[in-house]
Amino acid sequence: MNKIKLALTGTVLGSVLGGLGGLVVATPALADERACRGTMGAVSVDGLRVPQGATCILVGTRVKSDIKVERNATLVARKVKVGGNVQAEGARAVSLTAKSYVRGNVQVKQGGAATVTSSRVGEDVQLDDNRRYQRVSGNRIGGNVQVMANRAGVRIYRNSIKGDLQCKENSPRPTGSRNAVGGNKEDQCRRF
């Protein structure tokens, strides 16, 4: 009896699938990445990419995963909520301000200017090998602040940093004060 049911079920299923012919069923991607050129307001997107050379202005935008800023692109983000990281390599400028929240890391590397002010970052802020002015002020940071090999000045002022504050090989030396650091203040930032 069970063999007959199994054979009948297989035959019916085969007929149904055969009847569908070339029909392809698309499944949604887990995290769709949206390109941003211009201004986005208070909308929600899965992931966001600022394409090479583009400028993206976000005001009150919610990004469920990461924001990626490509070469020579500019990101200006105010009052945003980011479920993942903000990552920029070779970007012209990255600005994260006005009570923005990033659940993961903020990483700006080998680019231009970077500003992280009056915001919350769940993990680390990493500014590495940038060629324009960098500023980190008035933030609550759940991990470390690492500022390495920047070449146009860095200001680190009045942050609450749960981990370490590390500054190395920046020229000119970073300036700053009034940072509450849960871990160690190291190298060029040891008196901040």
Short mmCIF file of C-alpha atoms in Angstrom, two decimals:
data_model
loop_
_atom_site.label_atom_id
_atom_site.label_comp_id
_atom_site.label_asym_id
_atom_site.label_seq_id
_atom_site.Cartn_x
_atom_site.Cartn_y
_atom_site.Cartn_z
CA MET A 1 0.00 0.00 0.00
CA ASN A 2 2.77 2.49 0.96
CA LYS A 3 4.68 1.62 -2.24
CA ILE A 4 1.59 2.35 -4.31
CA LYS A 5 1.10 5.75 -2.55
CA LEU A 6 4.76 6.64 -3.08
CA ALA A 7 4.63 5.66 -6.76
CA LEU A 8 1.38 7.60 -7.28
CA THR A 9 2.77 10.68 -5.45
CA GLY A 10 5.95 10.57 -7.57
CA THR A 11 3.90 10.27 -10.78
CA VAL A 12 1.63 13.20 -9.84
CA LEU A 13 4.60 15.35 -8.78
CA GLY A 14 6.44 14.49 -12.01
CA SER A 15 3.38 15.43 -14.06
CA VAL A 16 2.99 18.76 -12.26
CA LEU A 17 6.67 19.63 -12.62
CA GLY A 18 6.68 18.47 -16.25
CA GLY A 19 3.61 20.62 -16.92
CA LEU A 20 5.44 23.70 -15.67
CA GLY A 21 7.98 23.25 -18.46
CA GLY A 22 10.51 26.07 -18.56
CA LEU A 23 8.98 28.08 -15.73
CA VAL A 24 11.70 29.37 -13.43
CA VAL A 25 10.78 30.51 -9.94
CA ALA A 26 12.97 33.34 -8.66
CA THR A 27 13.78 33.39 -4.97
CA PRO A 28 14.50 36.71 -3.31
CA ALA A 29 18.10 37.49 -2.35
CA LEU A 30 18.82 37.52 1.36
CA ALA A 31 20.24 41.05 1.33
CA ASP A 32 19.67 43.17 -1.75
CA GLU A 33 22.28 45.91 -2.15
CA ARG A 34 20.94 49.20 -3.43
CA ALA A 35 23.09 51.80 -5.21
CA CYS A 36 22.78 55.35 -3.88
CA ARG A 37 23.34 58.44 -6.02
CA GLY A 38 21.72 61.61 -4.71
CA THR A 39 19.58 61.89 -1.58
CA MET A 40 17.62 59.25 0.33
CA GLY A 41 15.29 60.12 3.17
CA ALA A 42 13.60 58.05 5.86
CA VAL A 43 13.34 54.76 3.98
CA SER A 44 14.55 51.26 4.82
CA VAL A 45 16.90 49.27 2.57
CA ASP A 46 18.73 45.97 2.98
CA GLY A 47 22.26 47.04 1.98
CA LEU A 48 23.64 50.19 0.40
CA ARG A 49 26.51 50.90 -1.98
CA VAL A 50 27.79 54.32 -3.00
CA PRO A 51 29.20 53.70 -6.50
CA GLN A 52 32.57 54.96 -7.66
CA GLY A 53 32.58 58.76 -7.99
CA ALA A 54 28.99 59.18 -6.74
CA THR A 55 27.67 61.28 -3.84
CA CYS A 56 25.06 59.81 -1.49
CA ILE A 57 23.25 61.86 1.15
CA LEU A 58 21.26 59.90 3.73
CA VAL A 59 18.84 61.59 6.14
CA GLY A 60 17.07 59.32 8.60
CA THR A 61 17.68 56.26 6.43
CA ARG A 62 17.66 52.72 7.86
CA VAL A 63 20.14 50.24 6.35
CA LYS A 64 19.64 46.68 7.58
CA SER A 65 23.15 45.43 6.71
CA ASP A 66 26.27 47.30 5.43
CA ILE A 67 27.04 50.57 3.68
CA LYS A 68 29.95 50.29 1.23
CA VAL A 69 31.54 53.45 -0.14
CA GLU A 70 33.60 52.93 -3.30
CA ARG A 71 36.63 54.76 -4.70
CA ASN A 72 36.24 58.56 -5.04
CA ALA A 73 32.68 58.40 -3.68
CA THR A 74 31.20 60.58 -0.94
CA LEU A 75 28.81 59.54 1.83
CA VAL A 76 27.02 62.12 4.00
CA ALA A 77 24.86 60.35 6.60
CA ARG A 78 22.73 62.09 9.24
CA LYS A 79 20.45 60.33 11.73
CA VAL A 80 20.95 56.97 10.04
CA LYS A 81 20.63 53.49 11.54
CA VAL A 82 22.98 50.85 10.12
CA GLY A 83 22.58 47.21 11.14
CA GLY A 84 26.07 46.24 9.93
CA ASN A 85 29.23 48.19 9.06
CA VAL A 86 30.17 51.37 7.20
CA GLN A 87 33.15 50.47 4.99
CA ALA A 88 35.05 52.83 2.71
CA GLU A 89 38.26 52.23 0.79
CA GLY A 90 39.61 54.99 -1.41
CA ALA A 91 36.51 57.16 -0.81
CA ARG A 92 36.63 60.94 -1.26
CA ALA A 93 34.80 61.60 2.04
CA VAL A 94 32.71 59.84 4.69
CA SER A 95 30.60 61.81 7.16
CA LEU A 96 28.51 60.16 9.86
CA THR A 97 26.76 62.66 12.15
CA ALA A 98 23.66 63.78 14.04
CA LYS A 99 22.85 60.85 16.31
CA SER A 100 23.54 58.18 13.73
CA TYR A 101 23.88 54.58 14.92
CA VAL A 102 26.14 51.92 13.39
CA ARG A 103 25.80 48.50 14.99
CA GLY A 104 29.14 47.22 13.65
CA ASN A 105 32.37 48.99 12.60
CA VAL A 106 33.18 52.23 10.82
CA GLN A 107 36.22 51.65 8.58
CA VAL A 108 37.67 54.42 6.40
CA LYS A 109 40.89 53.44 4.65
CA GLN A 110 43.19 54.94 2.01
CA GLY A 111 40.79 57.76 1.24
CA GLY A 112 40.09 61.41 1.87
CA ALA A 113 38.24 63.02 4.77
CA ALA A 114 36.29 61.29 7.52
CA THR A 115 33.99 62.68 10.18
CA VAL A 116 32.27 60.66 12.90
CA THR A 117 30.49 63.00 15.32
CA SER A 118 27.63 62.87 17.81
CA SER A 119 26.89 59.23 16.98
CA ARG A 120 27.02 55.69 18.37
CA VAL A 121 29.21 52.92 16.95
CA GLY A 122 28.69 49.42 18.38
CA GLU A 123 32.18 48.14 17.59
CA ASP A 124 35.37 49.82 16.25
CA VAL A 125 36.20 53.05 14.45
CA GLN A 126 39.23 52.56 12.17
CA LEU A 127 40.80 55.44 10.25
CA ASP A 128 43.78 54.19 8.31
CA ASP A 129 46.09 55.85 5.77
CA ASN A 130 43.79 58.74 4.78
CA ARG A 131 45.06 61.92 3.14
CA ARG A 132 42.58 64.55 4.38
CA TYR A 133 41.41 65.76 7.81
CA GLN A 134 39.79 63.20 10.15
CA ARG A 135 37.51 64.00 13.09
CA VAL A 136 36.05 61.73 15.78
CA SER A 137 34.14 63.69 18.43
CA GLY A 138 31.20 63.38 20.79
CA ASN A 139 30.60 59.68 20.13
CA ARG A 140 29.82 56.53 22.15
CA ILE A 141 31.97 53.72 20.78
CA GLY A 142 31.53 50.12 21.94
CA GLY A 143 34.95 48.89 20.78
CA ASN A 144 38.30 50.50 19.92
CA VAL A 145 39.31 53.65 18.08
CA GLN A 146 42.31 52.98 15.83
CA VAL A 147 43.88 55.90 13.97
CA MET A 148 46.88 54.90 11.87
CA ALA A 149 49.11 56.62 9.28
CA ASN A 150 46.80 59.53 8.41
CA ARG A 151 48.45 62.51 6.72
CA ALA A 152 46.36 65.67 7.17
CA GLY A 153 45.48 65.89 10.84
CA VAL A 154 43.14 64.07 13.19
CA ARG A 155 41.03 65.46 16.05
CA ILE A 156 39.77 63.01 18.70
CA TYR A 157 37.67 64.84 21.27
CA ARG A 158 35.13 64.01 23.96
CA ASN A 159 34.33 60.40 23.07
CA SER A 160 33.25 57.55 25.31
CA ILE A 161 35.31 54.56 24.13
CA LYS A 162 34.74 51.16 25.71
CA GLY A 163 37.95 49.61 24.33
CA ASP A 164 41.36 51.10 23.48
CA LEU A 165 42.35 54.38 21.85
CA GLN A 166 45.31 53.66 19.55
CA CYS A 167 47.14 56.21 17.38
CA LYS A 168 50.31 55.43 15.42
CA GLU A 169 52.34 56.96 12.59
CA ASN A 170 50.00 59.92 11.95
CA SER A 171 51.61 63.07 10.57
CA PRO A 172 50.91 65.58 11.95
CA ARG A 173 50.26 64.05 15.34
CA PRO A 174 46.56 63.83 16.32
CA THR A 175 45.08 66.37 18.72
CA GLY A 176 42.40 65.73 21.31
CA SER A 177 41.25 65.60 24.90
CA ARG A 178 38.39 64.67 27.25
CA ASN A 179 38.01 61.09 25.99
CA ALA A 180 36.70 58.50 28.48
CA VAL A 181 38.53 55.30 27.54
CA GLY A 182 37.74 51.94 29.14
CA GLY A 183 40.91 50.28 27.84
CA ASN A 184 44.31 51.83 27.11
CA LYS A 185 45.32 55.12 25.54
CA GLU A 186 48.32 54.29 23.39
CA ASP A 187 51.18 55.93 21.48
CA GLN A 188 50.27 59.31 19.93
CA CYS A 189 46.93 59.36 21.84
CA ARG A 190 48.16 58.39 25.30
CA ARG A 191 47.36 61.84 26.78
CA PHE A 192 43.91 62.23 25.24
#
